[in-house]
Short mmCIF file of C-alpha atoms and ligand atoms in Angstrom, two decimals:
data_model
loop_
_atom_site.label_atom_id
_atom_site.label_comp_id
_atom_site.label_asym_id
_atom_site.label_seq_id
_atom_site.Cartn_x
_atom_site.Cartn_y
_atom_site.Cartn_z
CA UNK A 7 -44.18 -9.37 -32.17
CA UNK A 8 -43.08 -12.99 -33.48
CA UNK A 9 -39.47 -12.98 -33.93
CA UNK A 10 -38.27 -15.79 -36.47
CA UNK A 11 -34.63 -16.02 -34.95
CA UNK A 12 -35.98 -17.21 -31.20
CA UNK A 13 -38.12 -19.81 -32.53
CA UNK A 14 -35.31 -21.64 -34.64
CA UNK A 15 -33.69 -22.76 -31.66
CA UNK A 16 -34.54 -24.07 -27.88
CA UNK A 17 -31.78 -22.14 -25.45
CA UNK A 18 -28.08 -23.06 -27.50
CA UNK A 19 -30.06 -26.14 -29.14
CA UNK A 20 -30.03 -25.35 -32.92
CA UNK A 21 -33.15 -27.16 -33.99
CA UNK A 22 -33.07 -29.31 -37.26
CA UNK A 23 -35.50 -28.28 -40.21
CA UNK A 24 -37.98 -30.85 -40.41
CA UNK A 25 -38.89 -29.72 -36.47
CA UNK A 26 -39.58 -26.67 -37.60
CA UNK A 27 -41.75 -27.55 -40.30
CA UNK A 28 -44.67 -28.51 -37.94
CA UNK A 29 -44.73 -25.06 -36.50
CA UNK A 30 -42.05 -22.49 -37.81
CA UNK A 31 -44.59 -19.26 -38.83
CA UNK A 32 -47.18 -20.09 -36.53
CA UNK A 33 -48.81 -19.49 -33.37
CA UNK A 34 -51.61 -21.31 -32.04
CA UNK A 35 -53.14 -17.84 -29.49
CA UNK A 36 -53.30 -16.55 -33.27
CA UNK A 37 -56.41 -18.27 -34.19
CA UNK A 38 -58.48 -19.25 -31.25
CA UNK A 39 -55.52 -22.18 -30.00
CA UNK A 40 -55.70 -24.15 -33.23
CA UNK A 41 -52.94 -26.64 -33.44
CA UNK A 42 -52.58 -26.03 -37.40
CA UNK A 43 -53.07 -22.39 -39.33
CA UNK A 44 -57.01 -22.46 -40.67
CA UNK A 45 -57.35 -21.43 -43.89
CA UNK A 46 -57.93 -18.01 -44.60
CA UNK A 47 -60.14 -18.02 -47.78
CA UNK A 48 -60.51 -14.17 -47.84
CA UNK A 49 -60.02 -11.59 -50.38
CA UNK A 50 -59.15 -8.69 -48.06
CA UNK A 51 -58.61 -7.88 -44.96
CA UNK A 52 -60.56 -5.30 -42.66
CA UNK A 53 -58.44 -2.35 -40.96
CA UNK A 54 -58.88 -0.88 -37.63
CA UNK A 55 -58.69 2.68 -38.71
CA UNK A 56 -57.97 4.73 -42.01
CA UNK A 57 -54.57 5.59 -40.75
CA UNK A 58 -53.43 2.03 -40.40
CA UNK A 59 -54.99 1.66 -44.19
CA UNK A 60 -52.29 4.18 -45.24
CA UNK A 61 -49.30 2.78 -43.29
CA UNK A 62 -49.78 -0.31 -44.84
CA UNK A 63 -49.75 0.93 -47.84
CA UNK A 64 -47.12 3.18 -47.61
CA UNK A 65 -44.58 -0.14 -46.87
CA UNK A 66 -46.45 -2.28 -49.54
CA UNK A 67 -45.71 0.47 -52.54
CA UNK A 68 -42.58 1.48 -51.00
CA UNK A 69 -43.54 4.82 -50.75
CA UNK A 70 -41.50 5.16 -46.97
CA UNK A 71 -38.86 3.29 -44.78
CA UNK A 72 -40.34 0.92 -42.37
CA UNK A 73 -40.15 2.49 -38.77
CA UNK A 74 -38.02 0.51 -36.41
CA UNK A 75 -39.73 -2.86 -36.25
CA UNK A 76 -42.72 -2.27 -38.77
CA UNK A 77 -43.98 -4.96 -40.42
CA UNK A 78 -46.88 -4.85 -43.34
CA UNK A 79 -50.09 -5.33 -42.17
CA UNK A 80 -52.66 -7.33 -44.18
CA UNK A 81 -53.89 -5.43 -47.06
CA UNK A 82 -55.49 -7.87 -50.06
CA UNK A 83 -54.89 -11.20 -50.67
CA UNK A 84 -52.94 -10.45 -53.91
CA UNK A 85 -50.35 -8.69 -52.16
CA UNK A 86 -50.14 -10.89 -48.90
CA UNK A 87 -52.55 -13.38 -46.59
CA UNK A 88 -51.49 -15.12 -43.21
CA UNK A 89 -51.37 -18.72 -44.65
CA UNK A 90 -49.02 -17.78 -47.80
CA UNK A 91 -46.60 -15.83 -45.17
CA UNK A 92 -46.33 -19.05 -42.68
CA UNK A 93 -45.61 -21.24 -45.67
CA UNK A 94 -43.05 -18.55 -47.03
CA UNK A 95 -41.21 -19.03 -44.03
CA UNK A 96 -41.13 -22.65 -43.92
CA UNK A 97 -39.87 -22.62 -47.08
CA UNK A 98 -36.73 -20.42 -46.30
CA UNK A 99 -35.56 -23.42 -43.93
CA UNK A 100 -34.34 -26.13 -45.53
CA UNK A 101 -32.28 -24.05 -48.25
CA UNK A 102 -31.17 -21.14 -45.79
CA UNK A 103 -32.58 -18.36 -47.87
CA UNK A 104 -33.39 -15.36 -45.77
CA UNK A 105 -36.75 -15.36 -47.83
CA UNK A 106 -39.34 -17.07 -50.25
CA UNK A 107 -42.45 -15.81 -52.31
CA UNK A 108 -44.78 -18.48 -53.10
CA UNK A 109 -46.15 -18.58 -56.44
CA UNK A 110 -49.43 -20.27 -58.46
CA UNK A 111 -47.33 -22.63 -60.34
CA UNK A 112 -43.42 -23.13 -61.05
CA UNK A 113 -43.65 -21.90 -64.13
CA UNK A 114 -45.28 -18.26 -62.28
CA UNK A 115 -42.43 -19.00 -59.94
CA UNK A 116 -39.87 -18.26 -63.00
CA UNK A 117 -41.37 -16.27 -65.38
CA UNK A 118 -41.79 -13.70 -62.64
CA UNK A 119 -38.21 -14.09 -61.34
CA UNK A 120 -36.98 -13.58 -64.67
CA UNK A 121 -39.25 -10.93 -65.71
CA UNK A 122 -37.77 -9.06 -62.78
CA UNK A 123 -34.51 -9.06 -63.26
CA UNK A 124 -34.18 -9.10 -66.81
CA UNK A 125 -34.33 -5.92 -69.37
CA UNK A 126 -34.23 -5.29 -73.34
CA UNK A 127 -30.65 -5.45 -74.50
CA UNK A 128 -29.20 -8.11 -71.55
CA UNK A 129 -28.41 -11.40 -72.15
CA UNK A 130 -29.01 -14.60 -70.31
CA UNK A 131 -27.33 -17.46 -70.35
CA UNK A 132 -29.39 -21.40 -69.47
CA UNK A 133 -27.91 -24.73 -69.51
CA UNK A 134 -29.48 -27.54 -71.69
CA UNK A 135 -31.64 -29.30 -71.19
CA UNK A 136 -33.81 -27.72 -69.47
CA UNK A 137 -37.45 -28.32 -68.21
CA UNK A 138 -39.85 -27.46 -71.51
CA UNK A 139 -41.47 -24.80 -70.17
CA UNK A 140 -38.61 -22.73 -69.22
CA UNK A 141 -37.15 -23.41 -72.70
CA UNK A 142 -39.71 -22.23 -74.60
CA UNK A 143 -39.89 -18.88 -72.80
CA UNK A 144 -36.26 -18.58 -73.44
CA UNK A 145 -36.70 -19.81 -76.92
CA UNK A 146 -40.36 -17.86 -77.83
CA UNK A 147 -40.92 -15.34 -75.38
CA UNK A 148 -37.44 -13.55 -73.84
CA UNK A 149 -36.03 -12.33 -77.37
CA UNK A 150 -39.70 -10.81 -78.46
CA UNK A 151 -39.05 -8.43 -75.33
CA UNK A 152 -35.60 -7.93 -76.95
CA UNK A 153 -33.78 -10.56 -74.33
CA UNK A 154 -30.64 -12.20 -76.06
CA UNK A 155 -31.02 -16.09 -74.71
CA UNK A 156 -27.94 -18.06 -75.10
CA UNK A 157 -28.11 -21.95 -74.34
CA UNK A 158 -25.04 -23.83 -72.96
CA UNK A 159 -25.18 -27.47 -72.87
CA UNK A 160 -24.74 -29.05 -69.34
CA UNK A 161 -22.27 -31.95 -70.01
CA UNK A 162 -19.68 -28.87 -71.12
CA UNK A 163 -20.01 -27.36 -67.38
CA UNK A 164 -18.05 -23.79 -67.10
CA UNK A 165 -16.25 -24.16 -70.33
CA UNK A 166 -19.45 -24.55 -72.11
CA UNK A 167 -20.29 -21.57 -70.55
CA UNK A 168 -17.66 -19.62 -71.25
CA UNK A 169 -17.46 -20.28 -74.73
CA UNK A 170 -20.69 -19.23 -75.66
CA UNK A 171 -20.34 -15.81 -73.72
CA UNK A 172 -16.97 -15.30 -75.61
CA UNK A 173 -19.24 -16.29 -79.18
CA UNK A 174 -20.72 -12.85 -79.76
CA UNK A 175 -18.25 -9.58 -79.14
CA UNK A 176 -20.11 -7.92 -76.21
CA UNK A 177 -22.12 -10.49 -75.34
CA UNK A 178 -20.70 -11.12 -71.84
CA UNK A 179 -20.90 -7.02 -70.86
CA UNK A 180 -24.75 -7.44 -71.26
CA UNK A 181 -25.01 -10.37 -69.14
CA UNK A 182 -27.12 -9.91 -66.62
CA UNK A 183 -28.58 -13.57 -65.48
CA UNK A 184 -26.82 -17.16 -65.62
CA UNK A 185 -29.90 -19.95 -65.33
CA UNK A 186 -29.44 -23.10 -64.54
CA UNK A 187 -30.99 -26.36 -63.82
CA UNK A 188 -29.19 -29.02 -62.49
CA UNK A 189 -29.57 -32.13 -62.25
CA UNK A 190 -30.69 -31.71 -66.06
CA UNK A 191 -34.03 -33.39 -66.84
CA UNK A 192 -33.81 -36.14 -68.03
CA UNK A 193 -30.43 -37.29 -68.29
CA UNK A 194 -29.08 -36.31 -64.76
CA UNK A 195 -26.44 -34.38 -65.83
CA UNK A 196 -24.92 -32.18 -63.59
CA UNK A 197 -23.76 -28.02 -63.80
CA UNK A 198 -21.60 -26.79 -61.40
CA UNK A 199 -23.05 -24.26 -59.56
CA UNK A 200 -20.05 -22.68 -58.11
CA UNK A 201 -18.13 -22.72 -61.55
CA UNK A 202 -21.29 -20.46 -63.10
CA UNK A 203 -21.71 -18.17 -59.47
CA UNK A 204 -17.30 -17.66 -60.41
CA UNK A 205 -18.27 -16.89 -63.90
CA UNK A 206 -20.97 -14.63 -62.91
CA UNK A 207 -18.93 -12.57 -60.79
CA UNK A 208 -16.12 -11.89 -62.93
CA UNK A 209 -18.47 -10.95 -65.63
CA UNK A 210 -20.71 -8.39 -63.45
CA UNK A 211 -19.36 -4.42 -62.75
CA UNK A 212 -20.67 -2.26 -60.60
CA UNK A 213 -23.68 -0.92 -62.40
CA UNK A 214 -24.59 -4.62 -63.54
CA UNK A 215 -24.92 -7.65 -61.19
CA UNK A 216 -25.33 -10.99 -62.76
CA UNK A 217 -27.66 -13.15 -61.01
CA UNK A 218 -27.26 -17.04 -60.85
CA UNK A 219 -30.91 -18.87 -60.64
CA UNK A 220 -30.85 -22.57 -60.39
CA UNK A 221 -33.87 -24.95 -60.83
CA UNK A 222 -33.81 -26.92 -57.76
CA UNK A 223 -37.06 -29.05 -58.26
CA UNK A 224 -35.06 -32.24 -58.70
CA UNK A 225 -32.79 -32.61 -55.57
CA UNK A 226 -34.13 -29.67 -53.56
CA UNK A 227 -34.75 -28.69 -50.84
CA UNK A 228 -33.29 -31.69 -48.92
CA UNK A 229 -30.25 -33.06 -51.52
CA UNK A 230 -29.14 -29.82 -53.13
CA UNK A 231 -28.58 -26.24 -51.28
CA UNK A 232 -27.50 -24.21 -54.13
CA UNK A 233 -27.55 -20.69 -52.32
CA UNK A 234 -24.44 -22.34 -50.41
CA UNK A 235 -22.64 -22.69 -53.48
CA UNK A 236 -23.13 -19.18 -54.39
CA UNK A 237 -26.60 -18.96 -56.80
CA UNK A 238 -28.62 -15.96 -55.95
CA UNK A 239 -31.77 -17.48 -56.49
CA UNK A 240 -33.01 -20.87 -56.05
CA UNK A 241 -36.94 -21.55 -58.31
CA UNK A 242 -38.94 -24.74 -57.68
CA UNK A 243 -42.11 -26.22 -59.09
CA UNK A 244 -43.72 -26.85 -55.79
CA UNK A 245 -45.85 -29.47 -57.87
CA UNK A 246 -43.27 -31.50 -57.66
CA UNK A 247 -41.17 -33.44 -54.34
CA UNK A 248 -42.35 -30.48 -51.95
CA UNK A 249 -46.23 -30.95 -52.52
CA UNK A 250 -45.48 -34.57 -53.43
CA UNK A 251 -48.95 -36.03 -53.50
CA UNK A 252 -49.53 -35.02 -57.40
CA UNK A 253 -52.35 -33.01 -56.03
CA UNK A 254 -51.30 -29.35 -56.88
CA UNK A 255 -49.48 -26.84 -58.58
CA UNK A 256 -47.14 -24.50 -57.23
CA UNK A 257 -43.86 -22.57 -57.26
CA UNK A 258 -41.10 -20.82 -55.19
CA UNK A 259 -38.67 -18.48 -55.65
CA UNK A 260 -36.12 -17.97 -52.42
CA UNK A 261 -32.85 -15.40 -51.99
CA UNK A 262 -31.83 -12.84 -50.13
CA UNK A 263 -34.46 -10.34 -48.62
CA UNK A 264 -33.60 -7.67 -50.99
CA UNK A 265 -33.86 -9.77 -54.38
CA UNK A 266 -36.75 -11.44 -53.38
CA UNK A 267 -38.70 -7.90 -52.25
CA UNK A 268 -38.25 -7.08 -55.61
CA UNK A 269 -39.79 -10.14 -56.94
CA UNK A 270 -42.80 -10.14 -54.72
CA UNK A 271 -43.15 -6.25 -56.21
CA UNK A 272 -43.54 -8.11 -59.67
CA UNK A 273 -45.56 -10.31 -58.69
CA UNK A 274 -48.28 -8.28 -56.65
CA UNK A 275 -48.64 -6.76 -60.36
CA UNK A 276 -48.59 -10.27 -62.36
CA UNK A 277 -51.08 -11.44 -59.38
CA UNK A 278 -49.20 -14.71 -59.51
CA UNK A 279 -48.86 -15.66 -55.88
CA UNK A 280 -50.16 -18.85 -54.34
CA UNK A 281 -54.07 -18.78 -53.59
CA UNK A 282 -54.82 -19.93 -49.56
CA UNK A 283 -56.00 -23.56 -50.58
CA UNK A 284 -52.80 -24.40 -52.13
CA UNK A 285 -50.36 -22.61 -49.67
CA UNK A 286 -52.29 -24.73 -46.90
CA UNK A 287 -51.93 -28.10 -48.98
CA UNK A 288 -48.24 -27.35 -49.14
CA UNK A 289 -48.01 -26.79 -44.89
CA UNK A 290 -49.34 -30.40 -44.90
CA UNK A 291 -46.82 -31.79 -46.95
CA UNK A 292 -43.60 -29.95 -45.70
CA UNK A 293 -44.61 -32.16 -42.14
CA UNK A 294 -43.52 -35.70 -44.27
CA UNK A 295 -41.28 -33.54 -46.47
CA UNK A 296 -38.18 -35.17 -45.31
CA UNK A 297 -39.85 -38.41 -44.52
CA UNK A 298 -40.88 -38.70 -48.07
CA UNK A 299 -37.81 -38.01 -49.89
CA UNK A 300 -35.56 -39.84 -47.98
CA UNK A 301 -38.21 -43.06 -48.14
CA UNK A 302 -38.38 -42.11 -52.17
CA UNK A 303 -34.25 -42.19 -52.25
CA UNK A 304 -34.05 -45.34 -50.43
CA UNK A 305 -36.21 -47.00 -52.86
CA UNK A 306 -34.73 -45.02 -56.11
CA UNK A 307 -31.25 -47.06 -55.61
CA UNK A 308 -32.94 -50.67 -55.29
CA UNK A 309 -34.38 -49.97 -58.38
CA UNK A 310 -31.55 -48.56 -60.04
CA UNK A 311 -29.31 -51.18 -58.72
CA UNK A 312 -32.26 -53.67 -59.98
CA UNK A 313 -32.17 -51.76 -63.42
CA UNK A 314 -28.11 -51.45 -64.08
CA UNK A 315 -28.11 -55.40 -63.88
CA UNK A 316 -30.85 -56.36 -66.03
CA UNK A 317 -29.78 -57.63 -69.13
CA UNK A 318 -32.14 -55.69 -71.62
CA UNK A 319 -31.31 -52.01 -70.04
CA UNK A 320 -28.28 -50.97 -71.86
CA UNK A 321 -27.78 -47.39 -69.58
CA UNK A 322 -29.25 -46.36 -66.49
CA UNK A 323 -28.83 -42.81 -65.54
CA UNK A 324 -29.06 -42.09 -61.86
CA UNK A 325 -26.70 -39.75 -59.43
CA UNK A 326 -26.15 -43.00 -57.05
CA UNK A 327 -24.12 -44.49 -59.70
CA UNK A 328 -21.44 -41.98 -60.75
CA UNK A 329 -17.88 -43.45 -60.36
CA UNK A 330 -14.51 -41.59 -60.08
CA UNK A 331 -13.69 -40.38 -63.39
CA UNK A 332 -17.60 -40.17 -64.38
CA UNK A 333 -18.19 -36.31 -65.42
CA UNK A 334 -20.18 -34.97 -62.49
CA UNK A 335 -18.57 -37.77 -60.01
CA UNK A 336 -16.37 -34.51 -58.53
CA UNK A 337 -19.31 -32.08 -58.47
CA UNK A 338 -21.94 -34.57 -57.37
CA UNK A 339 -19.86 -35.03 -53.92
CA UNK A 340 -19.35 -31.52 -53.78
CA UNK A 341 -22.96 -30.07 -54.47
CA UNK A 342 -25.04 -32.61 -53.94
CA UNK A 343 -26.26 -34.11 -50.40
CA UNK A 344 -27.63 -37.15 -51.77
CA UNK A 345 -28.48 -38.78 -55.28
CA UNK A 346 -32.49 -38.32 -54.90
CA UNK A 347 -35.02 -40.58 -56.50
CA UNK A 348 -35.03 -39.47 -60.65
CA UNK A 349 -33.70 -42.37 -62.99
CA UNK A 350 -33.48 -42.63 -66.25
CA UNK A 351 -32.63 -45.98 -68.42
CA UNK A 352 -32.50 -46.86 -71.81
CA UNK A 353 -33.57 -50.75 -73.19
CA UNK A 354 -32.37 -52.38 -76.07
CA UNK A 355 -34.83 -51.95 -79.22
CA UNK A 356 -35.55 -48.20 -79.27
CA UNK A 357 -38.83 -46.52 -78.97
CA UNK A 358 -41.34 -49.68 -79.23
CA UNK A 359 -39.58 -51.96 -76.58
CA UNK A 360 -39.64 -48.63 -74.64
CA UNK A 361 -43.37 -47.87 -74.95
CA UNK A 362 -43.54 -51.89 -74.60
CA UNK A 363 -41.99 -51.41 -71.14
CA UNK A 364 -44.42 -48.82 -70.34
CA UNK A 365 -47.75 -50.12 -71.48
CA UNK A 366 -47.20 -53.18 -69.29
CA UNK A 367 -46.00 -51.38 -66.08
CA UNK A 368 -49.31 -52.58 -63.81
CA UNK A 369 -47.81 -50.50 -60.66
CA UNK A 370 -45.99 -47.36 -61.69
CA UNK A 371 -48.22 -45.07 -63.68
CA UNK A 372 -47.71 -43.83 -66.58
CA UNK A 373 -47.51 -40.17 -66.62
CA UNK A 374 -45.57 -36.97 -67.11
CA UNK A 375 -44.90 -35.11 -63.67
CA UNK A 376 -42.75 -36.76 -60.47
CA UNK A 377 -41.63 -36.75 -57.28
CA UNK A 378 -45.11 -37.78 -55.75
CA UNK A 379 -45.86 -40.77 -53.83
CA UNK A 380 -46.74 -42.55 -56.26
CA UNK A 381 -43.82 -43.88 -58.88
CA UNK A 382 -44.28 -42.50 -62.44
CA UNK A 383 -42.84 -43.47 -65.58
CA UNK A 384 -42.63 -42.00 -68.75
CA UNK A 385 -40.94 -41.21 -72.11
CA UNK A 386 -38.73 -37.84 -72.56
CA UNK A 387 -38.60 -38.25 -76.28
CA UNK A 388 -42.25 -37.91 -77.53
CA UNK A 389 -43.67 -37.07 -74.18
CA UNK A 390 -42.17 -34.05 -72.32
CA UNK A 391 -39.64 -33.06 -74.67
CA UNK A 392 -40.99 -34.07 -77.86
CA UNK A 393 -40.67 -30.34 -79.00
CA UNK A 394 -36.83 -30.63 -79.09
CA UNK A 395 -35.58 -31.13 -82.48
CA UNK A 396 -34.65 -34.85 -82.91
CA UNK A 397 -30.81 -34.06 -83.75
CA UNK A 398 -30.78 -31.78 -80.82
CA UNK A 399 -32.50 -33.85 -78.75
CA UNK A 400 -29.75 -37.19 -79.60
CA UNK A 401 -26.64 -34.44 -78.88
CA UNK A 402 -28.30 -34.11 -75.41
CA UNK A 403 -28.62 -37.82 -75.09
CA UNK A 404 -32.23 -38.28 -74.71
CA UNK A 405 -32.81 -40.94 -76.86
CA UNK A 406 -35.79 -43.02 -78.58
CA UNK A 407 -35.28 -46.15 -76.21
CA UNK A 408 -34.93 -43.75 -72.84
CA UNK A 409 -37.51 -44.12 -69.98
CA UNK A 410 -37.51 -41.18 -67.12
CA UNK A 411 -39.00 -42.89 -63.89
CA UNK A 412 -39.48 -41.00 -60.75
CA UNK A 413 -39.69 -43.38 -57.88
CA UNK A 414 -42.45 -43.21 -55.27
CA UNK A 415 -43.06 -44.72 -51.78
CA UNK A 416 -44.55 -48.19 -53.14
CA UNK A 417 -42.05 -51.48 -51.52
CA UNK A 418 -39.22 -51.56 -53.68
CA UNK A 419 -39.49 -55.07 -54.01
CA UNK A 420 -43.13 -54.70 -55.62
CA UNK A 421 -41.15 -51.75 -58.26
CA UNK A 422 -38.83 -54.27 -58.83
CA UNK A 423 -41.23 -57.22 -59.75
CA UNK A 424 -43.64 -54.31 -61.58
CA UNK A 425 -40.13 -53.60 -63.97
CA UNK A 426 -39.37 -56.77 -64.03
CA UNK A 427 -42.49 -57.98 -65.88
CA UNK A 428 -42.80 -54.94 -67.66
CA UNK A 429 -39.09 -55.54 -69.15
CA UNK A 430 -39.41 -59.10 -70.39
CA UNK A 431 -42.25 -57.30 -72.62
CA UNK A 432 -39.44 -55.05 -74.06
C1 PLP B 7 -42.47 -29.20 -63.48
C2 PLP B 7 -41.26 -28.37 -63.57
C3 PLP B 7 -41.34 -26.98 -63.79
C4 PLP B 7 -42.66 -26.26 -63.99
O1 PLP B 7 -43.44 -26.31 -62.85
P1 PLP B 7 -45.06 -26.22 -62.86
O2 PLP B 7 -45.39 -26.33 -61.41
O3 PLP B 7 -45.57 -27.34 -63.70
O4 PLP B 7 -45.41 -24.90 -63.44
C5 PLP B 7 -40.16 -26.27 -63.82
N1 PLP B 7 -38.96 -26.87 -63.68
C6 PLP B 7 -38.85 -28.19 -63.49
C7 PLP B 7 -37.51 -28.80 -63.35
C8 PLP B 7 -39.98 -28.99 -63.44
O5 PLP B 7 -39.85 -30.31 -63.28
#
């Protein structure tokens, strides 16, 4: 039997995460000596005998305890197949979650994690902005199933928070889930994950536990750990920094063992789980993982250093740049490992100089989506959060002349001379 906890470490030699990434999950005498896990593009799996049939699924319906060191056997690949385990376990490392479930898409990732944990009559709370898709099934879909939503905006952190849960008399003895997504997209703004997990706890009782998810697609999983800082959940869109090659869509949930059983129950019965071409994509790219994002960081504060100095950017909005006494400045050090590779700006003369600036970029692409390896550029306002109401969208401070860019692994000096150009257009 493979046992996780020997293979994290070589005698009293802790071994670092991106090691593990090559081979965590896996063992070549598995499948014939090959050095990576093949593919297994099958929709079920043959078993030995009818008995083992029924022990398998006894543990995968839950009808019985597992016997001593049990483990479920391969049933269907709805429920579970050898590639989307391996890459479940890779993905616990780097945010210390004690497990994962893989999912189709992000937005599979938290519509099942929410639809799991949340019932008629609770309320949950979600800081603003947020990423479109997770707003509108807050917004459209949550309250038909008789889920009270509540939005919070970021920039008030815990008071924020708190006032909105002290709004409605009762409100905060229904609470059930605290959402968050932090940095916010696309303005960077930070929530403070401890300050909600605090909140969270005073407001749960014994018969009602309030769960704090964060969206870590932004910073995670190598600049922000937010199970450390007490969330109970951490969701990704895989499409995003962990795929990194803008070649596929995926999603994550992680947590504890016990919260995340439950949302693999839900989701053997949404069939949302990651197909075996897309979980073995995402092996490859956890290998450069680290590479990548670091490379992607390094090259983020050139450009934002390029950006904050040029004379027809009025505001650039990137993590690297908060000062003591900037909101976030405190958090940022405390939550955050590093300021990752997102930056937003705004240029003088509103939405045409911004489109200007975009229709000349040669280099960076123009294109919704980010954290692949190649830079993208586009704008929040009409693009991906055009369905904001205009007044709403100024209070959140996306305005008309703001450009989100998500830095890639091109030179930095060819970003800078591809803004450059694109900026004297503005
Ligand atoms: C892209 C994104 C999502 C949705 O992920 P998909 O993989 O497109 O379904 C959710 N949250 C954030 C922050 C994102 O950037």
């Amino acid at each position: 039997m493979w046992d996780k906890r020997e293979k994290k470490h070589i005698g009293k030699h802790d071994l670092h995460p991106e090691s593990l990434m090559m081979s965590y999950g896996y063992q070549p005498e598995w499948s014939e000596g090959a050095v990576k896990p093949p593919i297994f593009q099958t929709s079920t799996f043959v078993f030995n005998t009818a008995e083992e049939g029924k022990a398998f699924f006894e543990i995968a319906y839950g009808l019985r305890e597992k016997k001593g060191d049990e483990t479920l056997g391969l049933i269907y690949s709805r429920l579970n197949n050898p590639g989307l385990e391996i890459l479940e376990d890779r993905l616990t490392i780097y945010d210390g979650a004690e497990a994962a479930a893989a999912f189709e898409s992000g937005m599979a990732a938290i519509t099942t994690a929410v639809f799991t944990f949340l019932r008629p009559g609770q309320v949950v709370a979600f800081s603003e902005p947020i990423y479109g898709g997770t707003e509108y099934l807050f917004h459209e879909i949550l309250p038909s199933f008789g889920v009270e939503t509540v939005p919070f905006p970021a920039w008030e952190g815990r008071e924020g928070l708190e006032s909105v849960l002290d709004e409605a008399k009762g409100r905060r003895d229904r609470l059930a889930m605290i959402f968050i997504e932090t940095p916010a997209n696309p303005t960077n703004h930070l929530v403070d994950i401890r300050d909600c997990a605090e909140v969270a706890r005073a407001s749960a009782r014994d018969d009602r536990k309030v769960l704090v998810a964060v969206d870590n697609t932004f910073l995670g999983p190598l600049w922000q750990h937010p199970l450390q800082h007490g969330a109970d959940l951490v969701l990704y869109s895989l499409t995003k920094f962990v795929g990194g090659h803008s070649d596929l869509i995926a999603g994550a949930c992680l947590g504890s063992e016990d919260l995340i059983a439950q949302v693999k129950a839900t989701r053997t019965f949404f069939g949302s789980m990651a197909g075996p071409w897309t979980g073995w994509l995402l092996l490859r790219s956890l290998e450069t993982l680290k590479l990548r994002m670091t490379s992607q960081m390094k090259n983020a504060r050139y450009v934002a250093d390029f950006l904050a100095d040029h004379p027809k950017v009025e505001r650039v909005h990137y993590l690297g740049h908060l000062g003591e006494g900037d909101p976030g400045f405190e958090t940022f050090h405390r939550q955050c490992v590093g300021p990752g590779s997102m930056i937003s700006f705004e240029v003088t003369g509103g939405e045409e100089a911004a489109f200007r600036v975009l229709n000349t970029l040669k280099l960076v692409k123009l294109a919704v989506s980010l954290g692949g390896t190649e830079s993208l550029a586009e704008h929040p306002g009409t693009m991906t959060h055009s369905d904001i109401p205009p007044h709403e969208r100024e209070r959140m401070g996306i305005t008309e002349s703001m450009i989100r860019l998500s830095v890639g692994l091109e030179h930095p000096e060819d970003l800078i001379a591809d803004l450059s150009q694109a900026l004297d257009e503005a």
